[in-house]
Tab-separated table of C-alpha atoms in Angstrom:
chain	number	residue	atom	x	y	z
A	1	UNK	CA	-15.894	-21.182	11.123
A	2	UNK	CA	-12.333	-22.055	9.613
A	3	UNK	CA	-9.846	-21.792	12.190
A	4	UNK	CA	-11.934	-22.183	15.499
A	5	UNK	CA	-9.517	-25.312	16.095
A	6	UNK	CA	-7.121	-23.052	16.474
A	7	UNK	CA	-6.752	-21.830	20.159
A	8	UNK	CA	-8.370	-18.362	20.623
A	9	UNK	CA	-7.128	-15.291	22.985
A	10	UNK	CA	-7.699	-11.968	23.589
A	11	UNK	CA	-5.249	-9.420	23.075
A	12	UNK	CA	-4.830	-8.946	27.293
A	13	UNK	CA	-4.148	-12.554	27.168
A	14	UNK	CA	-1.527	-12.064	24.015
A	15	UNK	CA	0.237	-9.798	25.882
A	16	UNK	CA	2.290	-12.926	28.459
A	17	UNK	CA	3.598	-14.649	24.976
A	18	UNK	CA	6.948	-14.715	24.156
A	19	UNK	CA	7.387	-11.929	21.397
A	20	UNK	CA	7.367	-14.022	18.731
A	21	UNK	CA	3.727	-15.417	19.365
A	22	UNK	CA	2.725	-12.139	19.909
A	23	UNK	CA	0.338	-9.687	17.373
A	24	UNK	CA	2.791	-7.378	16.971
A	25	UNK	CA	5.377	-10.255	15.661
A	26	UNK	CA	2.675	-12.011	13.180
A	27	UNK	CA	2.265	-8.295	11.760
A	28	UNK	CA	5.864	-8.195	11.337
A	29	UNK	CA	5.802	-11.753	9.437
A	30	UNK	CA	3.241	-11.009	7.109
A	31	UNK	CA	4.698	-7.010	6.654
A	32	UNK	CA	8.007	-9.121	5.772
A	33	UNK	CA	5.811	-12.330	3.795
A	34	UNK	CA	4.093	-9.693	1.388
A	35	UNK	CA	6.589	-8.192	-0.327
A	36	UNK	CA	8.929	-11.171	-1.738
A	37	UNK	CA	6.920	-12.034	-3.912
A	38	UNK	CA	4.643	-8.808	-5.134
A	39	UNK	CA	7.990	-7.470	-5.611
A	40	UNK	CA	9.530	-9.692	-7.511
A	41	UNK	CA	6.387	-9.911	-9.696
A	42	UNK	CA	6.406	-6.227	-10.423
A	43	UNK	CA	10.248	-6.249	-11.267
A	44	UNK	CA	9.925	-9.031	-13.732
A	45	UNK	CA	6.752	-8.107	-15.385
A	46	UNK	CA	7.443	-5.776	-17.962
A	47	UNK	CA	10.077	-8.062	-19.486
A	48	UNK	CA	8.614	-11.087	-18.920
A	49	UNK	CA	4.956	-10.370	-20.786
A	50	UNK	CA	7.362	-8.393	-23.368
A	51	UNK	CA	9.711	-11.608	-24.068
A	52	UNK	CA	7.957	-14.459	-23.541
A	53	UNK	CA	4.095	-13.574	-24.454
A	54	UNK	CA	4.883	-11.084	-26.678
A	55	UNK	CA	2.435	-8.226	-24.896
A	56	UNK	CA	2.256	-5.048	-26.625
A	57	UNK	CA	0.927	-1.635	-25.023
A	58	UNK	CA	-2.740	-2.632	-25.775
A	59	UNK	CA	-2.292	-6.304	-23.552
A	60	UNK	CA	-0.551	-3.846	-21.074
A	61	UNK	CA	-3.199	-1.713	-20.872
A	62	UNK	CA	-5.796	-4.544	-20.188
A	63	UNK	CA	-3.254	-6.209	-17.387
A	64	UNK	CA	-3.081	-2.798	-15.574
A	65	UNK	CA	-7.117	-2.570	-15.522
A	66	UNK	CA	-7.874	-6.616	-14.482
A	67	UNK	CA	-4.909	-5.771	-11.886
A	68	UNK	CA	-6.686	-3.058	-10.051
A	69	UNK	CA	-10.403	-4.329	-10.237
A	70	UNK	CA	-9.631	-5.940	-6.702
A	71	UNK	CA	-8.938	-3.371	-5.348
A	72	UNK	CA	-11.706	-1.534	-6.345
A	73	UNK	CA	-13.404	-3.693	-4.935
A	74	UNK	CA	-12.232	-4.643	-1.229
A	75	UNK	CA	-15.578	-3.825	0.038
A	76	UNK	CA	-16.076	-7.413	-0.131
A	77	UNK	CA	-13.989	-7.876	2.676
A	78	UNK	CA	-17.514	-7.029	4.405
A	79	UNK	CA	-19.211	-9.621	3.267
A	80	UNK	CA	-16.396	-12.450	4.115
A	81	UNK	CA	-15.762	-11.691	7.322
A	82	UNK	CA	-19.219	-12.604	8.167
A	83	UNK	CA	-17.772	-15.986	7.700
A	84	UNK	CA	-14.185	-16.313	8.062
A	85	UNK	CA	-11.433	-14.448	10.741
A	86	UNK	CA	-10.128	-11.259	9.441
A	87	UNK	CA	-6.585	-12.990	10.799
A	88	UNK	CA	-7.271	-15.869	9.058
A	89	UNK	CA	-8.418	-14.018	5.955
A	90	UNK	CA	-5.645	-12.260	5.728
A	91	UNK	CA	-3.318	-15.221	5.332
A	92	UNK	CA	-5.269	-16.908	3.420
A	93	UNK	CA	-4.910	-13.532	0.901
A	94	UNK	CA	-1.429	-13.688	1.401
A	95	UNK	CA	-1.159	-17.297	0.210
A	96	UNK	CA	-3.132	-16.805	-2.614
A	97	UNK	CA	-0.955	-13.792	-4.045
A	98	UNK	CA	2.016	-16.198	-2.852
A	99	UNK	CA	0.498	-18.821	-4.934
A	100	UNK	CA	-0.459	-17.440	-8.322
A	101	UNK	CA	2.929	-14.913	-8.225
A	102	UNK	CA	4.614	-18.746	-8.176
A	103	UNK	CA	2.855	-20.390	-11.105
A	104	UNK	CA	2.736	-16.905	-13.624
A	105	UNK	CA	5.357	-18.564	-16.068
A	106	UNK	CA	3.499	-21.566	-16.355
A	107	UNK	CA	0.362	-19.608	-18.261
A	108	UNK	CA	2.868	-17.354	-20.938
A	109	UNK	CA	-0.473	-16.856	-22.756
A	110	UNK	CA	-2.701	-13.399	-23.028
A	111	UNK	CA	-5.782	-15.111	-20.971
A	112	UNK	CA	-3.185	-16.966	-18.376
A	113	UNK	CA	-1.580	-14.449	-17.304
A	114	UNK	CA	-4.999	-11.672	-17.122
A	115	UNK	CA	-6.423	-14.482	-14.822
A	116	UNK	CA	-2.968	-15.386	-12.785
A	117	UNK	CA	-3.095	-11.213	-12.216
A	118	UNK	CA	-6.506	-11.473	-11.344
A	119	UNK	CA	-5.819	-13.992	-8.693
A	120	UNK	CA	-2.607	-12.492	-7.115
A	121	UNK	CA	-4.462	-8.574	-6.954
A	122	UNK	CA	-7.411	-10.361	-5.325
A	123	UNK	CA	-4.881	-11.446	-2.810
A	124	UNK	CA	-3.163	-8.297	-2.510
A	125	UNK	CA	-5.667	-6.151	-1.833
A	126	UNK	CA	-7.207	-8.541	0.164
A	127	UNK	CA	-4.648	-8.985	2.320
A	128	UNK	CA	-3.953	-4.775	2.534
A	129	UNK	CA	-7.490	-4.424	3.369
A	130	UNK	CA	-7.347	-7.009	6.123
A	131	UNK	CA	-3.969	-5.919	7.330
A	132	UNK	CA	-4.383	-2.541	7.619
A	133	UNK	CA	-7.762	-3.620	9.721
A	134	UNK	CA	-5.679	-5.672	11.954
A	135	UNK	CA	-3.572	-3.012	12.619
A	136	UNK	CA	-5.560	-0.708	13.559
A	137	UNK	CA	-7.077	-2.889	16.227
A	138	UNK	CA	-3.773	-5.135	17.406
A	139	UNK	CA	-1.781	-2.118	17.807
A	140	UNK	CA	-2.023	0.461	20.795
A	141	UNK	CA	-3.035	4.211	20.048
A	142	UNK	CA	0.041	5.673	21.730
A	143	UNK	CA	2.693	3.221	19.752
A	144	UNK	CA	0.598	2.974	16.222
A	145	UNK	CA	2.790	5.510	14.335
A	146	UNK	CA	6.117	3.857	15.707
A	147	UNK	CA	5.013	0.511	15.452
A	148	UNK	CA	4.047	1.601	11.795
A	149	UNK	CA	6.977	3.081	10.579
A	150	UNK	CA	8.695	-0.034	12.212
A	151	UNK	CA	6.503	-2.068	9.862
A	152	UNK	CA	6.763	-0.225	6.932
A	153	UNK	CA	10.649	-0.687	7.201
A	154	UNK	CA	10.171	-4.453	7.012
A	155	UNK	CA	8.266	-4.163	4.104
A	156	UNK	CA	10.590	-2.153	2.798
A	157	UNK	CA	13.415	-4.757	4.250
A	158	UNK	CA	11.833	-7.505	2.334
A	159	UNK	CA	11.261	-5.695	-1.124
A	160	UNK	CA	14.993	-4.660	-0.915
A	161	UNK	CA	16.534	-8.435	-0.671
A	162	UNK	CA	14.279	-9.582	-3.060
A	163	UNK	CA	15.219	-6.664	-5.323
A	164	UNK	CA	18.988	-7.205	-4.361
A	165	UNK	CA	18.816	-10.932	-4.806
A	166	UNK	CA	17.944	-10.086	-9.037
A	167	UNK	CA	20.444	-7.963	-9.100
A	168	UNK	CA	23.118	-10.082	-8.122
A	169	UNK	CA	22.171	-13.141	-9.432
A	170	UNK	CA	19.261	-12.719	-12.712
A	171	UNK	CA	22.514	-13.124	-15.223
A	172	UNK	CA	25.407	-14.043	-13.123
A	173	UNK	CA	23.526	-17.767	-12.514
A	174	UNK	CA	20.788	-17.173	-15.890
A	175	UNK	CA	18.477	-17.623	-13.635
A	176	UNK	CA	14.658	-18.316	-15.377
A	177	UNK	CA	11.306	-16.925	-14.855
A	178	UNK	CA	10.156	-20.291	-13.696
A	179	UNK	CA	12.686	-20.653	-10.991
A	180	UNK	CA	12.435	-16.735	-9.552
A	181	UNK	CA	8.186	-16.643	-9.697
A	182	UNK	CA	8.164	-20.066	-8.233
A	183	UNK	CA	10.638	-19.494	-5.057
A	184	UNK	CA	9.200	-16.007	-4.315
A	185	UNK	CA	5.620	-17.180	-4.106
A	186	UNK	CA	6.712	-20.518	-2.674
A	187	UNK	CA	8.917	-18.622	0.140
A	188	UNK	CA	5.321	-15.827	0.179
A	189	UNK	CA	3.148	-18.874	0.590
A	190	UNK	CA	5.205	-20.681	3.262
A	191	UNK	CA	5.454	-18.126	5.442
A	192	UNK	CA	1.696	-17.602	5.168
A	193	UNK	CA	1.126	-21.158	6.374
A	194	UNK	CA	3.314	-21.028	8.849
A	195	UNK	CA	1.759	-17.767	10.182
A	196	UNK	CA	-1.728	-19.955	10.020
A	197	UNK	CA	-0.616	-22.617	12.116
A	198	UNK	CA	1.902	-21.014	14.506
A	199	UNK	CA	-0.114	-18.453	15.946
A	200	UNK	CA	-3.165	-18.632	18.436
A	201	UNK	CA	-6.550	-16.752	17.033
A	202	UNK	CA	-5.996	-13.117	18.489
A	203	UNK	CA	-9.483	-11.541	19.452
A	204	UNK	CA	-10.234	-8.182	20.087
A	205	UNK	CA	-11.769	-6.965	22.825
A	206	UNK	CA	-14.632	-4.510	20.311
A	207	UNK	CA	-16.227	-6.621	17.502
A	208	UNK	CA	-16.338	-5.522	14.151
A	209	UNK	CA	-19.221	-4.298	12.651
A	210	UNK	CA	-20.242	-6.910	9.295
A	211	UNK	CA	-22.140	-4.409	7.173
A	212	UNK	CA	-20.945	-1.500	5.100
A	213	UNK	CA	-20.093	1.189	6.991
A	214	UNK	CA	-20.309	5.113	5.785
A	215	UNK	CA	-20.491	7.445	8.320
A	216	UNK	CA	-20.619	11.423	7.703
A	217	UNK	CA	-18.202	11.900	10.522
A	218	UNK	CA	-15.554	10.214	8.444
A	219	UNK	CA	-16.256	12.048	5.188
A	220	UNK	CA	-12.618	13.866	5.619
A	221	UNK	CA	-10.944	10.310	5.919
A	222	UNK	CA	-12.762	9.486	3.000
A	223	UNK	CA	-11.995	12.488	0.652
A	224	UNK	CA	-8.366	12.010	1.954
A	225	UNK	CA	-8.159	8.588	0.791
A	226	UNK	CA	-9.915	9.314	-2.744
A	227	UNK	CA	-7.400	12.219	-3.414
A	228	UNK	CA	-4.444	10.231	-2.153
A	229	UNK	CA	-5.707	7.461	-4.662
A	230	UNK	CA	-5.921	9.522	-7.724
A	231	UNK	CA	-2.292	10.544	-7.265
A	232	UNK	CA	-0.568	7.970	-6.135
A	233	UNK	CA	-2.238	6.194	-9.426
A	234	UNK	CA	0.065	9.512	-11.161
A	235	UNK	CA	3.079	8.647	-9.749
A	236	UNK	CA	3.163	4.938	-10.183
A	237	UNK	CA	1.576	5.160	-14.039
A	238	UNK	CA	4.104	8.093	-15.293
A	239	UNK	CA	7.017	8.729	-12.580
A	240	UNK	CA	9.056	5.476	-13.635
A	241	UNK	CA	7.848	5.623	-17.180
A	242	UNK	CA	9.214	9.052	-17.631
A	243	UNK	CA	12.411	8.182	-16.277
A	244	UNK	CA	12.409	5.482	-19.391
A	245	UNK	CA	10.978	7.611	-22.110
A	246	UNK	CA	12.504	10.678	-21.810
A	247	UNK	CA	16.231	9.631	-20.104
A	248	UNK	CA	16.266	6.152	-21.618
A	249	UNK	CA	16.588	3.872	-17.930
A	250	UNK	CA	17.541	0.512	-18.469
A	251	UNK	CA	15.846	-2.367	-16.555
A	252	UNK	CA	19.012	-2.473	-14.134
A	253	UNK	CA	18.901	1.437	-13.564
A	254	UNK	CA	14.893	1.409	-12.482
A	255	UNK	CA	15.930	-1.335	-10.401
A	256	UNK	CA	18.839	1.008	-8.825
A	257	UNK	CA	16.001	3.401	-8.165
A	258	UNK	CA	13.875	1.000	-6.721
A	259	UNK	CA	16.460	-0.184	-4.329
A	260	UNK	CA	17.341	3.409	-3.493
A	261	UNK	CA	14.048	3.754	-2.503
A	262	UNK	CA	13.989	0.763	-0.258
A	263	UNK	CA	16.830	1.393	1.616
A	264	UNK	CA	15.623	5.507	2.541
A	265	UNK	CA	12.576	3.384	3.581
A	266	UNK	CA	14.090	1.716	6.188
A	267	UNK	CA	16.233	4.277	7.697
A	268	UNK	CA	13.391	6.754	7.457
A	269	UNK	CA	10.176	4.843	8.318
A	270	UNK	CA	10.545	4.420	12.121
A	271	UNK	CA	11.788	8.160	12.101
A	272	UNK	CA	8.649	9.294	10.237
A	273	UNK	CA	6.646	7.782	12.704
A	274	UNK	CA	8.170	8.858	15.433
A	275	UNK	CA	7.574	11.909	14.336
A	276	UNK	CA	4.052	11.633	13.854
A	277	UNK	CA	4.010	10.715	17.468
A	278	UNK	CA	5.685	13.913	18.448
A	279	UNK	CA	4.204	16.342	16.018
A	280	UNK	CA	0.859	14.901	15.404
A	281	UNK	CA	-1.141	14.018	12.065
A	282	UNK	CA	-1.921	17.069	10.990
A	283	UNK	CA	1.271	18.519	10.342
A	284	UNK	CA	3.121	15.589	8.964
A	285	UNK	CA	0.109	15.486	6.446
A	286	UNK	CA	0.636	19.335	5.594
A	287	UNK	CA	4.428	18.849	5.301
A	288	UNK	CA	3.889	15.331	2.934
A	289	UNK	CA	1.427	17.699	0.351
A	290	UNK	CA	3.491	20.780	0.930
A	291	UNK	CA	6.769	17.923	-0.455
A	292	UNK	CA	4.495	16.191	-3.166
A	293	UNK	CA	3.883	19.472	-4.553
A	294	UNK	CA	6.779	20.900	-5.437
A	295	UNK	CA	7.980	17.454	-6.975
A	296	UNK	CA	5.014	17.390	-8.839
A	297	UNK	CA	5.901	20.586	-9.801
A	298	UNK	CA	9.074	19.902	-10.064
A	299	UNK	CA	8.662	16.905	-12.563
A	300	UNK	CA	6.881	19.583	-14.864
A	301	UNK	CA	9.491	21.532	-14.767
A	302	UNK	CA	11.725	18.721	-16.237
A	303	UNK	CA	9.532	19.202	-19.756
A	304	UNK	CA	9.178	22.624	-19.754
A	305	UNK	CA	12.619	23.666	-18.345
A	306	UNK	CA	14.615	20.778	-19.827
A	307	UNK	CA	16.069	19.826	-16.674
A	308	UNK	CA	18.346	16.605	-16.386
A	309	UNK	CA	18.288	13.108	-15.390
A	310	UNK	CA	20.091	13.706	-11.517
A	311	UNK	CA	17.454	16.166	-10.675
A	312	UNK	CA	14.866	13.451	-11.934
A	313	UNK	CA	16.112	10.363	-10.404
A	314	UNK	CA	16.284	12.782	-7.302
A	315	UNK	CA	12.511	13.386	-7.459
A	316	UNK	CA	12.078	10.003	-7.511
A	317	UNK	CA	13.435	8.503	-5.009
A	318	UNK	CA	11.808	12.278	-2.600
A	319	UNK	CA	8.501	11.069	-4.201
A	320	UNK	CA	9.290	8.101	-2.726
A	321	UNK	CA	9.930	9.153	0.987
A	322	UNK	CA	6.776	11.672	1.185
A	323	UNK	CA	4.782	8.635	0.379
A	324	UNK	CA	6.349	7.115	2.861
A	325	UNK	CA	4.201	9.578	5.576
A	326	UNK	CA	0.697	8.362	4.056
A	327	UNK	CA	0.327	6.007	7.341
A	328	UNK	CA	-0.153	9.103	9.350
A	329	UNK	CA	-3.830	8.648	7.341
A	330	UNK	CA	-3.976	5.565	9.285
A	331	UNK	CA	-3.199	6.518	12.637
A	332	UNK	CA	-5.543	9.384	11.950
A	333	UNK	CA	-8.270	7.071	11.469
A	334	UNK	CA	-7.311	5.066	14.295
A	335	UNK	CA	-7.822	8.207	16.378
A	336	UNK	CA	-11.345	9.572	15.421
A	337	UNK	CA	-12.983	5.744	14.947
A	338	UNK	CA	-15.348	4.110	16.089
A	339	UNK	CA	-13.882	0.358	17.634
A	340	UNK	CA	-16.603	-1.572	16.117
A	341	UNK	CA	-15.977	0.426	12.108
A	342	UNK	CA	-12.252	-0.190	11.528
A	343	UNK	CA	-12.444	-3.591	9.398
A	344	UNK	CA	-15.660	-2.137	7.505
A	345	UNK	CA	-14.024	1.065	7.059
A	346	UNK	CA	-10.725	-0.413	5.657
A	347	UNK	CA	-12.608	-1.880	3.383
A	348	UNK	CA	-14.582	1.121	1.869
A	349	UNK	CA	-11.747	2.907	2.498
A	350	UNK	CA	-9.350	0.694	0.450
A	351	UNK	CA	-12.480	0.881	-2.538
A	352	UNK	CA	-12.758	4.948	-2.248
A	353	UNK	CA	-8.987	4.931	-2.638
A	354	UNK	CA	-9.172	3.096	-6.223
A	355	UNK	CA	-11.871	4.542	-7.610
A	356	UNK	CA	-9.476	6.776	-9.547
A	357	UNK	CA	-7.787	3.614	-11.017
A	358	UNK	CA	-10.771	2.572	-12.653
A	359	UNK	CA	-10.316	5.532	-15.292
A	360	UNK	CA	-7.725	8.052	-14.348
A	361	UNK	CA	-4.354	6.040	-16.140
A	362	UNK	CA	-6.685	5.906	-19.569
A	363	UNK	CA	-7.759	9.503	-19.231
A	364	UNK	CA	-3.833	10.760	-18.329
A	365	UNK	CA	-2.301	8.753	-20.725
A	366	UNK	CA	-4.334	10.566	-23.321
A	367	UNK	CA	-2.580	13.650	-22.190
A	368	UNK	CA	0.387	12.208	-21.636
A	369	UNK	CA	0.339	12.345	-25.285
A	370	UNK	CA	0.416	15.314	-26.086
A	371	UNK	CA	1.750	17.470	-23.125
A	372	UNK	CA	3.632	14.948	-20.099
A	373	UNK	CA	4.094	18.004	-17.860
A	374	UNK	CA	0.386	18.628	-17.958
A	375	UNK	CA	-0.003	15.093	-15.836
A	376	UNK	CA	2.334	16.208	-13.634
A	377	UNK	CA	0.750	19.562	-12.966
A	378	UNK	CA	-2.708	18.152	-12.635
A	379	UNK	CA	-0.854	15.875	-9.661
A	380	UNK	CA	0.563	18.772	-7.968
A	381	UNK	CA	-3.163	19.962	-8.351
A	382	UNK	CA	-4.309	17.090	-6.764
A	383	UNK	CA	-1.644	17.799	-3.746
A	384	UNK	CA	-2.694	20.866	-3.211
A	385	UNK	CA	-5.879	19.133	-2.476
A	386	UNK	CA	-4.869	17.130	-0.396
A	387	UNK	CA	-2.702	19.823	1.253
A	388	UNK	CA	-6.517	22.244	2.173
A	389	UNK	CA	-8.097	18.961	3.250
A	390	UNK	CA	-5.542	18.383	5.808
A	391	UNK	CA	-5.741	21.664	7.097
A	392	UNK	CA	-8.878	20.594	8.300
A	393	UNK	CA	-7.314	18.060	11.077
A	394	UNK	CA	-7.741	18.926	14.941
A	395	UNK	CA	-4.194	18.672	15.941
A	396	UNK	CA	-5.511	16.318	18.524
A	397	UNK	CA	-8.279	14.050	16.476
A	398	UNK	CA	-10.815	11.919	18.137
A	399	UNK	CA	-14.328	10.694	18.151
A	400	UNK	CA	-16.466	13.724	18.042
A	401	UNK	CA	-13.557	15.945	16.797
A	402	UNK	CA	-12.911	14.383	13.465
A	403	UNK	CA	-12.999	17.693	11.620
A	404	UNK	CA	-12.021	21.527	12.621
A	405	UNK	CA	-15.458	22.486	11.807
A	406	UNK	CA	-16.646	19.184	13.935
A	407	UNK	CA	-14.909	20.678	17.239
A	408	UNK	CA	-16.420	24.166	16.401
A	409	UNK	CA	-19.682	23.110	16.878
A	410	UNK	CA	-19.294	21.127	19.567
A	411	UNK	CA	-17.525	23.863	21.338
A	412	UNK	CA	-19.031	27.477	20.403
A	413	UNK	CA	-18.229	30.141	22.849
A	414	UNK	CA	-14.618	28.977	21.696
């Protein structure tokens, strides 16, 4: 198989490395690799389809739909890993959304750029899928929500220089698309390689199962993980475009929002997980629904009430932070799993989670039309969902005790 060259060792083994050969540093890498250039990509997209290949709201439409077909479906993770490393996988993922992100302005054309979008969401959500897989096996139970938020900041890190950097210099220097696609997916793809050849072939000490896996016991990890789909799917679609339509954002104020966002991730991450440590999954997940709600609510309020652009950009950037808490999911998982399920599961998981993509932008835009707090409303809706579901998490989760009703039955004179 590709990479057996490479020196192999188990996790025990990892452990007398210097830090920077170790798992936990390699996570970091590709947590920091990731974002430079899916970020920059997402800034520049709007204007660049919109100036240079001349896309209206109907070639729009069709980029948003190629763009989440990967992730739909990551259940072929399963089948790959059957023949390649889920570490080595993952890189090569990450060099492949490194790669197309660099050479999108040399395809300006309709078809170019739906099969350059293609490529680079096949190695996104390839590389999430993987990642989050890794993860869940490289990292211990007692640090995971810690070690998460830790990671999560240098995402965040990451997305915030290469937001900065277009800030500063995108008309001081007239910098091109050529040049800024190129050197973010160059710099994406570089670190990728050097993550391939640097670091020894971690194994772990339970292998993963290669078959799809759907077990009943995780059915409340999977209804969790459709919900949170669906309304994420809300708040990237509408959240940003309101704050266009209705209060007239420039390109340079989104951006401000965006960085806003960035930096609250950093500060906050680590704490977030911290406090998942100390409080548990259960009630970080109530208190992140409990949040979403009333800004979903909130953001209706902004139609029907009339209320201004502060409050909204305020939303945004809260919206923001509550989403932040969504790797509590994670460490959730972690807890009730099976070893041997974690890379099948990501991958179901990560399909279950866009289902909602498929169809729900093209069904909400639609109402969107004629009543934008009615999207809104049907999110909070959808939080509220998400807030009874949680309820149903054992304050301390694990195999056999995935569910309230789960430790009921195993327990009942309780």
């Amino acid at each position: 198989m590709f990479g057996d060259k490479i020196r192999r060792m188990d996790l025990d083994e990892a452990k007398a490395l210097p830090f920077v050969r170790q798992p936990v540093f390699l996570l970091f890498l590709m947590a920091f690799a990731m974002p430079i250039a899916f970020a920059t990509w997402s800034a520049l997209l709007n204007n660049f389809v919109i100036e240079v290949a001349g896309f209206t709201g109907v070639e729009i439409g069709w980029l948003h739909t190629v763009r989440e077909i990967p992730g739909f479906l990551a259940i072929g993770v399963i089948f790959l890993i059957i023949f390649i490393r889920e570490q080595v996988l993952g890189l090569i993922s990450l060099i492949l959304l490194g790669a197309a992100t660099a050479m999108t302005s040399y395809f300006p054309q309709f078809g170019g750029i739906l099969m350059l979008t293609l490529l680079s969401s096949i190695g996104f959500h390839y590389y999430e899928t993987v990642n989050q897989s890794l993860q869940l096996q490289w990292i211990d139970k007692a640090k995971a929500p810690q070690t998460l938020g830790w990671l999560t900041a240098a995402g965040s890190f990451a997305s915030l220089i290469a937001y900065g950097l277009l800030v500063l210099t995108w008309k001081t220097f007239d910098l091109s698309y050529e040049l800024v696609y190129l050197a973010s997916g160059g710099i994406t793809v570089l670190i990728a390689a050097f993550c391939l050849l640097y670091f020894p072939q971690f194994e772990t000490p339970n292998p993963q199962n290669k078959t799809m896996v759907l077990r009943k016991r995780y059915w409340l990890y999977y209804a969790l993980q459709f919900v949170s789909g669906a309304r994420r799917q809300i708040f990237v679609v509408f959240a940003a475009f309101m704050m266009v339509e209705r209060f007239g954002f420039e390109v340079h104020e989104v951006t401000a929002l965006f960085l806003i966002n960035y930096v609250a991730n950093m500060i906050f991450a680590p704490l977030i997980g911290r406090a998942i440590g100390v409080y548990g999954e259960r009630r970080m997940l109530i208190f992140e629904y409990v949040g979403l709600t009333l800004v979903f609510l909130a953001y209706g309020g902004i139609y029907y009430f009339g209320w201004g652009v502060v409050l909204a950009a305020g939303l945004y950037v809260v919206n923001h932070l509550f989403f932040s808490m969504a790797f509590a999911l994670k460490t959730y998982f972690q807890k009730i799993a099976d070893p041997a399920d974690i890379a099948p599961t990501a991958a179901v998981a990560f399909t279950i989670n866009h289902i909602a993509a498929v169809f729900l932008p093209v069904v909400l835009g639609y109402m969107w039309i004629n009543s934008p707090a009615s999207v809104f409303i049907a999110a909070a809706g959808m939080a509220i969902t998400s807030l009874v579901l949680s309820m149903l998490i054992p304050r301390h989760p694990e195999p056999g005790h995935e569910t309230i009703f789960a430790r009921a039955k195993a327990a009942p004179a309780e």
